[in-house]
């Protein structure tokens, strides 16, 4: 056997394997270097995810700031509109405070005229004062309804410039409260000064 001829075919195979391994190592090194470069530049998947999360947080912060600017203004206007309408109704129909004040004036009038007095004085002290006190209390409720309704309409003008327009139902309720307030004030003034219904005259009571 010739040992030289048996070893000759193995040399090209070993050399080819060495070249392939070297090429694989170069390719792996290039991939690793590219990955490290992408990470250092912030262009990897993690960096993109971080950027997306930062954008989401910024959008949420902007929305929260907008809600904080718009929320108090719209809520105050809506509440004021409802309160104005309620006060307007109370100003027209009367409240228990008006009845209490009227009963107090009636009691005081009875105490003042218990020892005697003219018919005109009894009418004024017992009936007239109670009547006028009721009109005064109702007029105060109506005036308050008018002021609160005006506040509900003009409140958005003093809010944030970028606030949404006032809802239509808020304007409608506020306008209703103002209308009831004006009507209540006019009726109360007329009743207080005896312009609508006058007090009974002393001559008619004596007759």
PDB file of C-alpha atoms in Angstrom:
ATOM      1  CA  UNK A   1       0.000   0.000   0.000  1.00  0.00           C
ATOM      2  CA  UNK A   2       1.169   3.555  -0.796  1.00  0.00           C
ATOM      3  CA  UNK A   3       0.431   6.007   2.036  1.00  0.00           C
ATOM      4  CA  UNK A   4       0.973   9.021  -0.195  1.00  0.00           C
ATOM      5  CA  UNK A   5      -1.908   8.230  -2.515  1.00  0.00           C
ATOM      6  CA  UNK A   6      -4.355   7.610   0.375  1.00  0.00           C
ATOM      7  CA  UNK A   7      -3.779  11.065   2.005  1.00  0.00           C
ATOM      8  CA  UNK A   8      -3.971  13.172  -1.151  1.00  0.00           C
ATOM      9  CA  UNK A   9      -7.823  13.274  -1.580  1.00  0.00           C
ATOM     10  CA  UNK A  10      -8.351  14.464   2.061  1.00  0.00           C
ATOM     11  CA  UNK A  11      -6.495  17.747   1.668  1.00  0.00           C
ATOM     12  CA  UNK A  12      -9.059  19.622  -0.530  1.00  0.00           C
ATOM     13  CA  UNK A  13     -11.905  18.539   1.748  1.00  0.00           C
ATOM     14  CA  UNK A  14     -10.259  19.938   4.873  1.00  0.00           C
ATOM     15  CA  UNK A  15      -9.399  23.171   3.096  1.00  0.00           C
ATOM     16  CA  UNK A  16     -13.012  23.606   1.834  1.00  0.00           C
ATOM     17  CA  UNK A  17     -14.453  23.048   5.286  1.00  0.00           C
ATOM     18  CA  UNK A  18     -12.095  25.652   6.699  1.00  0.00           C
ATOM     19  CA  UNK A  19     -13.218  28.209   4.117  1.00  0.00           C
ATOM     20  CA  UNK A  20     -16.914  27.526   4.780  1.00  0.00           C
ATOM     21  CA  UNK A  21     -16.420  27.926   8.532  1.00  0.00           C
ATOM     22  CA  UNK A  22     -14.573  31.180   7.988  1.00  0.00           C
ATOM     23  CA  UNK A  23     -17.364  32.461   5.752  1.00  0.00           C
ATOM     24  CA  UNK A  24     -19.983  31.519   8.369  1.00  0.00           C
ATOM     25  CA  UNK A  25     -18.033  33.334  11.048  1.00  0.00           C
ATOM     26  CA  UNK A  26     -17.792  36.446   8.902  1.00  0.00           C
ATOM     27  CA  UNK A  27     -21.540  36.326   8.201  1.00  0.00           C
ATOM     28  CA  UNK A  28     -22.383  35.896  11.895  1.00  0.00           C
ATOM     29  CA  UNK A  29     -20.057  38.768  12.796  1.00  0.00           C
ATOM     30  CA  UNK A  30     -21.737  40.994  10.211  1.00  0.00           C
ATOM     31  CA  UNK A  31     -25.214  40.131  11.562  1.00  0.00           C
ATOM     32  CA  UNK A  32     -24.147  40.816  15.138  1.00  0.00           C
ATOM     33  CA  UNK A  33     -22.540  44.092  14.153  1.00  0.00           C
ATOM     34  CA  UNK A  34     -25.709  45.148  12.286  1.00  0.00           C
ATOM     35  CA  UNK A  35     -27.869  44.257  15.307  1.00  0.00           C
ATOM     36  CA  UNK A  36     -25.650  46.225  17.672  1.00  0.00           C
ATOM     37  CA  UNK A  37     -25.727  49.192  15.295  1.00  0.00           C
ATOM     38  CA  UNK A  38     -29.553  49.073  15.154  1.00  0.00           C
ATOM     39  CA  UNK A  39     -29.785  48.944  18.936  1.00  0.00           C
ATOM     40  CA  UNK A  40     -27.322  51.799  19.370  1.00  0.00           C
ATOM     41  CA  UNK A  41     -29.254  53.944  16.860  1.00  0.00           C
ATOM     42  CA  UNK A  42     -32.556  53.171  18.567  1.00  0.00           C
ATOM     43  CA  UNK A  43     -34.057  51.622  15.446  1.00  0.00           C
ATOM     44  CA  UNK A  44     -34.759  48.194  16.896  1.00  0.00           C
ATOM     45  CA  UNK A  45     -38.138  46.753  17.841  1.00  0.00           C
ATOM     46  CA  UNK A  46     -37.713  47.725  21.480  1.00  0.00           C
ATOM     47  CA  UNK A  47     -36.946  51.311  20.550  1.00  0.00           C
ATOM     48  CA  UNK A  48     -40.002  51.471  18.277  1.00  0.00           C
ATOM     49  CA  UNK A  49     -42.177  50.064  21.069  1.00  0.00           C
ATOM     50  CA  UNK A  50     -40.793  52.669  23.478  1.00  0.00           C
ATOM     51  CA  UNK A  51     -41.544  55.441  20.989  1.00  0.00           C
ATOM     52  CA  UNK A  52     -45.119  54.194  20.533  1.00  0.00           C
ATOM     53  CA  UNK A  53     -45.662  54.059  24.285  1.00  0.00           C
ATOM     54  CA  UNK A  54     -44.289  57.597  24.662  1.00  0.00           C
ATOM     55  CA  UNK A  55     -46.688  58.854  21.987  1.00  0.00           C
ATOM     56  CA  UNK A  56     -49.604  57.134  23.709  1.00  0.00           C
ATOM     57  CA  UNK A  57     -48.689  58.748  27.022  1.00  0.00           C
ATOM     58  CA  UNK A  58     -48.429  62.163  25.376  1.00  0.00           C
ATOM     59  CA  UNK A  59     -51.854  61.766  23.784  1.00  0.00           C
ATOM     60  CA  UNK A  60     -53.385  60.679  27.082  1.00  0.00           C
ATOM     61  CA  UNK A  61     -51.850  63.667  28.856  1.00  0.00           C
ATOM     62  CA  UNK A  62     -53.235  66.034  26.216  1.00  0.00           C
ATOM     63  CA  UNK A  63     -56.706  64.515  26.516  1.00  0.00           C
ATOM     64  CA  UNK A  64     -56.614  64.770  30.295  1.00  0.00           C
ATOM     65  CA  UNK A  65     -55.564  68.414  30.081  1.00  0.00           C
ATOM     66  CA  UNK A  66     -58.396  69.159  27.640  1.00  0.00           C
ATOM     67  CA  UNK A  67     -60.939  67.417  29.883  1.00  0.00           C
ATOM     68  CA  UNK A  68     -59.687  69.315  32.917  1.00  0.00           C
ATOM     69  CA  UNK A  69     -60.090  72.591  31.042  1.00  0.00           C
ATOM     70  CA  UNK A  70     -63.535  71.838  29.636  1.00  0.00           C
ATOM     71  CA  UNK A  71     -65.071  69.823  32.447  1.00  0.00           C
ATOM     72  CA  UNK A  72     -65.535  72.473  35.170  1.00  0.00           C
ATOM     73  CA  UNK A  73     -66.889  75.082  32.741  1.00  0.00           C
ATOM     74  CA  UNK A  74     -69.524  72.805  31.197  1.00  0.00           C
ATOM     75  CA  UNK A  75     -70.546  71.305  34.523  1.00  0.00           C
ATOM     76  CA  UNK A  76     -70.955  74.693  36.198  1.00  0.00           C
ATOM     77  CA  UNK A  77     -73.043  76.055  33.327  1.00  0.00           C
ATOM     78  CA  UNK A  78     -75.328  73.000  33.256  1.00  0.00           C
ATOM     79  CA  UNK A  79     -75.841  73.037  37.032  1.00  0.00           C
ATOM     80  CA  UNK A  80     -76.520  76.776  37.009  1.00  0.00           C
ATOM     81  CA  UNK A  81     -79.110  76.380  34.257  1.00  0.00           C
ATOM     82  CA  UNK A  82     -81.035  73.730  36.196  1.00  0.00           C
ATOM     83  CA  UNK A  83     -80.853  75.758  39.418  1.00  0.00           C
ATOM     84  CA  UNK A  84     -82.093  78.869  37.617  1.00  0.00           C
ATOM     85  CA  UNK A  85     -85.125  77.036  36.267  1.00  0.00           C
ATOM     86  CA  UNK A  86     -85.936  75.646  39.711  1.00  0.00           C
ATOM     87  CA  UNK A  87     -85.593  79.031  41.380  1.00  0.00           C
ATOM     88  CA  UNK A  88     -87.811  80.572  38.714  1.00  0.00           C
ATOM     89  CA  UNK A  89     -90.584  78.095  39.474  1.00  0.00           C
ATOM     90  CA  UNK A  90     -90.233  78.758  43.203  1.00  0.00           C
ATOM     91  CA  UNK A  91     -90.381  82.498  42.579  1.00  0.00           C
ATOM     92  CA  UNK A  92     -93.750  82.110  40.841  1.00  0.00           C
ATOM     93  CA  UNK A  93     -95.388  79.471  43.041  1.00  0.00           C
ATOM     94  CA  UNK A  94     -93.919  80.487  46.395  1.00  0.00           C
ATOM     95  CA  UNK A  95     -91.854  78.620  48.959  1.00  0.00           C
ATOM     96  CA  UNK A  96     -92.306  77.523  52.560  1.00  0.00           C
ATOM     97  CA  UNK A  97     -90.015  80.356  53.641  1.00  0.00           C
ATOM     98  CA  UNK A  98     -92.526  82.845  52.270  1.00  0.00           C
ATOM     99  CA  UNK A  99     -95.350  81.203  54.215  1.00  0.00           C
ATOM    100  CA  UNK A 100     -93.296  81.243  57.403  1.00  0.00           C
ATOM    101  CA  UNK A 101     -92.524  84.946  57.004  1.00  0.00           C
ATOM    102  CA  UNK A 102     -96.174  85.715  56.233  1.00  0.00           C
ATOM    103  CA  UNK A 103     -97.388  83.833  59.324  1.00  0.00           C
ATOM    104  CA  UNK A 104     -94.842  85.686  61.439  1.00  0.00           C
ATOM    105  CA  UNK A 105     -96.079  89.045  60.167  1.00  0.00           C
ATOM    106  CA  UNK A 106     -99.672  87.991  60.814  1.00  0.00           C
ATOM    107  CA  UNK A 107     -98.824  87.058  64.394  1.00  0.00           C
ATOM    108  CA  UNK A 108     -97.026  90.343  64.944  1.00  0.00           C
ATOM    109  CA  UNK A 109     -99.998  92.234  63.549  1.00  0.00           C
ATOM    110  CA  UNK A 110    -102.375  90.447  65.894  1.00  0.00           C
ATOM    111  CA  UNK A 111    -100.152  91.285  68.827  1.00  0.00           C
ATOM    112  CA  UNK A 112     -99.996  94.958  67.820  1.00  0.00           C
ATOM    113  CA  UNK A 113    -103.766  95.297  67.396  1.00  0.00           C
ATOM    114  CA  UNK A 114    -104.765  93.135  70.371  1.00  0.00           C
ATOM    115  CA  UNK A 115    -105.430  96.182  72.520  1.00  0.00           C
ATOM    116  CA  UNK A 116    -107.555  97.756  69.840  1.00  0.00           C
ATOM    117  CA  UNK A 117    -107.086  99.825  66.742  1.00  0.00           C
ATOM    118  CA  UNK A 118    -108.819 101.086  63.699  1.00  0.00           C
ATOM    119  CA  UNK A 119    -109.983  98.820  60.922  1.00  0.00           C
ATOM    120  CA  UNK A 120    -107.458 100.260  58.497  1.00  0.00           C
ATOM    121  CA  UNK A 121    -104.631  99.560  60.941  1.00  0.00           C
ATOM    122  CA  UNK A 122    -105.784  95.999  61.507  1.00  0.00           C
ATOM    123  CA  UNK A 123    -105.914  95.381  57.758  1.00  0.00           C
ATOM    124  CA  UNK A 124    -102.442  96.808  57.294  1.00  0.00           C
ATOM    125  CA  UNK A 125    -100.832  95.038  60.262  1.00  0.00           C
ATOM    126  CA  UNK A 126    -102.479  91.634  59.999  1.00  0.00           C
ATOM    127  CA  UNK A 127    -103.089  91.201  56.298  1.00  0.00           C
ATOM    128  CA  UNK A 128    -101.048  93.778  54.396  1.00  0.00           C
ATOM    129  CA  UNK A 129     -97.685  93.074  56.024  1.00  0.00           C
ATOM    130  CA  UNK A 130     -98.049  89.328  55.488  1.00  0.00           C
ATOM    131  CA  UNK A 131     -99.005  89.915  51.871  1.00  0.00           C
ATOM    132  CA  UNK A 132     -96.026  92.173  51.232  1.00  0.00           C
ATOM    133  CA  UNK A 133     -93.611  89.819  53.011  1.00  0.00           C
ATOM    134  CA  UNK A 134     -94.692  86.932  50.786  1.00  0.00           C
ATOM    135  CA  UNK A 135     -94.237  89.060  47.682  1.00  0.00           C
ATOM    136  CA  UNK A 136     -90.798  90.140  48.875  1.00  0.00           C
ATOM    137  CA  UNK A 137     -89.589  86.588  49.479  1.00  0.00           C
ATOM    138  CA  UNK A 138     -90.914  85.356  46.138  1.00  0.00           C
ATOM    139  CA  UNK A 139     -89.291  88.321  44.424  1.00  0.00           C
ATOM    140  CA  UNK A 140     -85.921  87.451  45.949  1.00  0.00           C
ATOM    141  CA  UNK A 141     -86.187  83.888  44.609  1.00  0.00           C
ATOM    142  CA  UNK A 142     -87.130  85.218  41.179  1.00  0.00           C
ATOM    143  CA  UNK A 143     -84.250  87.679  41.161  1.00  0.00           C
ATOM    144  CA  UNK A 144     -81.836  84.925  42.159  1.00  0.00           C
ATOM    145  CA  UNK A 145     -83.177  82.767  39.315  1.00  0.00           C
ATOM    146  CA  UNK A 146     -82.546  85.638  36.901  1.00  0.00           C
ATOM    147  CA  UNK A 147     -78.948  86.112  38.051  1.00  0.00           C
ATOM    148  CA  UNK A 148     -78.114  82.399  38.014  1.00  0.00           C
ATOM    149  CA  UNK A 149     -79.626  81.993  34.546  1.00  0.00           C
ATOM    150  CA  UNK A 150     -77.525  84.846  33.193  1.00  0.00           C
ATOM    151  CA  UNK A 151     -74.444  83.258  34.775  1.00  0.00           C
ATOM    152  CA  UNK A 152     -75.239  79.943  33.048  1.00  0.00           C
ATOM    153  CA  UNK A 153     -75.384  81.655  29.654  1.00  0.00           C
ATOM    154  CA  UNK A 154     -72.239  83.759  29.974  1.00  0.00           C
ATOM    155  CA  UNK A 155     -70.098  81.189  31.841  1.00  0.00           C
ATOM    156  CA  UNK A 156     -68.503  79.652  28.685  1.00  0.00           C
ATOM    157  CA  UNK A 157     -67.257  83.096  27.639  1.00  0.00           C
ATOM    158  CA  UNK A 158     -64.921  83.093  30.648  1.00  0.00           C
ATOM    159  CA  UNK A 159     -63.716  79.506  30.185  1.00  0.00           C
ATOM    160  CA  UNK A 160     -60.950  78.014  28.060  1.00  0.00           C
ATOM    161  CA  UNK A 161     -60.766  79.408  24.507  1.00  0.00           C
ATOM    162  CA  UNK A 162     -60.720  75.894  23.017  1.00  0.00           C
ATOM    163  CA  UNK A 163     -63.742  74.665  24.970  1.00  0.00           C
ATOM    164  CA  UNK A 164     -66.598  72.987  23.157  1.00  0.00           C
ATOM    165  CA  UNK A 165     -69.747  74.998  22.407  1.00  0.00           C
ATOM    166  CA  UNK A 166     -72.380  75.002  25.106  1.00  0.00           C
ATOM    167  CA  UNK A 167     -75.000  72.255  24.632  1.00  0.00           C
ATOM    168  CA  UNK A 168     -78.366  73.371  23.334  1.00  0.00           C
ATOM    169  CA  UNK A 169     -80.324  72.005  26.289  1.00  0.00           C
ATOM    170  CA  UNK A 170     -78.204  74.044  28.714  1.00  0.00           C
ATOM    171  CA  UNK A 171     -78.978  77.254  26.850  1.00  0.00           C
ATOM    172  CA  UNK A 172     -82.669  76.355  26.680  1.00  0.00           C
ATOM    173  CA  UNK A 173     -82.957  75.617  30.404  1.00  0.00           C
ATOM    174  CA  UNK A 174     -80.990  78.740  31.306  1.00  0.00           C
ATOM    175  CA  UNK A 175     -83.229  80.856  29.079  1.00  0.00           C
ATOM    176  CA  UNK A 176     -86.292  79.336  30.724  1.00  0.00           C
ATOM    177  CA  UNK A 177     -84.878  80.173  34.143  1.00  0.00           C
ATOM    178  CA  UNK A 178     -84.250  83.770  33.081  1.00  0.00           C
ATOM    179  CA  UNK A 179     -87.765  84.095  31.677  1.00  0.00           C
ATOM    180  CA  UNK A 180     -89.345  82.719  34.838  1.00  0.00           C
ATOM    181  CA  UNK A 181     -87.125  84.979  36.925  1.00  0.00           C
ATOM    182  CA  UNK A 182     -88.144  88.117  35.043  1.00  0.00           C
ATOM    183  CA  UNK A 183     -91.814  87.168  35.244  1.00  0.00           C
ATOM    184  CA  UNK A 184     -91.522  86.418  38.956  1.00  0.00           C
ATOM    185  CA  UNK A 185     -89.815  89.742  39.657  1.00  0.00           C
ATOM    186  CA  UNK A 186     -92.522  91.691  37.812  1.00  0.00           C
ATOM    187  CA  UNK A 187     -95.339  89.906  39.649  1.00  0.00           C
ATOM    188  CA  UNK A 188     -93.652  90.330  43.020  1.00  0.00           C
ATOM    189  CA  UNK A 189     -93.093  94.040  42.452  1.00  0.00           C
ATOM    190  CA  UNK A 190     -96.722  94.456  41.433  1.00  0.00           C
ATOM    191  CA  UNK A 191     -97.971  92.592  44.506  1.00  0.00           C
ATOM    192  CA  UNK A 192     -95.631  94.393  46.899  1.00  0.00           C
ATOM    193  CA  UNK A 193     -96.694  97.843  45.774  1.00  0.00           C
ATOM    194  CA  UNK A 194    -100.382  96.833  45.411  1.00  0.00           C
ATOM    195  CA  UNK A 195    -100.322  97.435  41.671  1.00  0.00           C
ATOM    196  CA  UNK A 196    -102.026  94.181  40.675  1.00  0.00           C
ATOM    197  CA  UNK A 197    -104.423  93.673  43.574  1.00  0.00           C
ATOM    198  CA  UNK A 198    -104.967  96.435  46.139  1.00  0.00           C
ATOM    199  CA  UNK A 199    -105.570  95.895  49.846  1.00  0.00           C
ATOM    200  CA  UNK A 200    -109.197  96.071  51.020  1.00  0.00           C
ATOM    201  CA  UNK A 201    -110.262  99.589  51.945  1.00  0.00           C
ATOM    202  CA  UNK A 202    -111.335 100.376  55.507  1.00  0.00           C
ATOM    203  CA  UNK A 203    -114.696 101.733  54.333  1.00  0.00           C
ATOM    204  CA  UNK A 204    -115.522  98.514  52.511  1.00  0.00           C
ATOM    205  CA  UNK A 205    -114.601  96.433  55.572  1.00  0.00           C
ATOM    206  CA  UNK A 206    -116.747  98.596  57.842  1.00  0.00           C
ATOM    207  CA  UNK A 207    -119.710  98.416  55.485  1.00  0.00           C
TER     208      UNK A 207
END
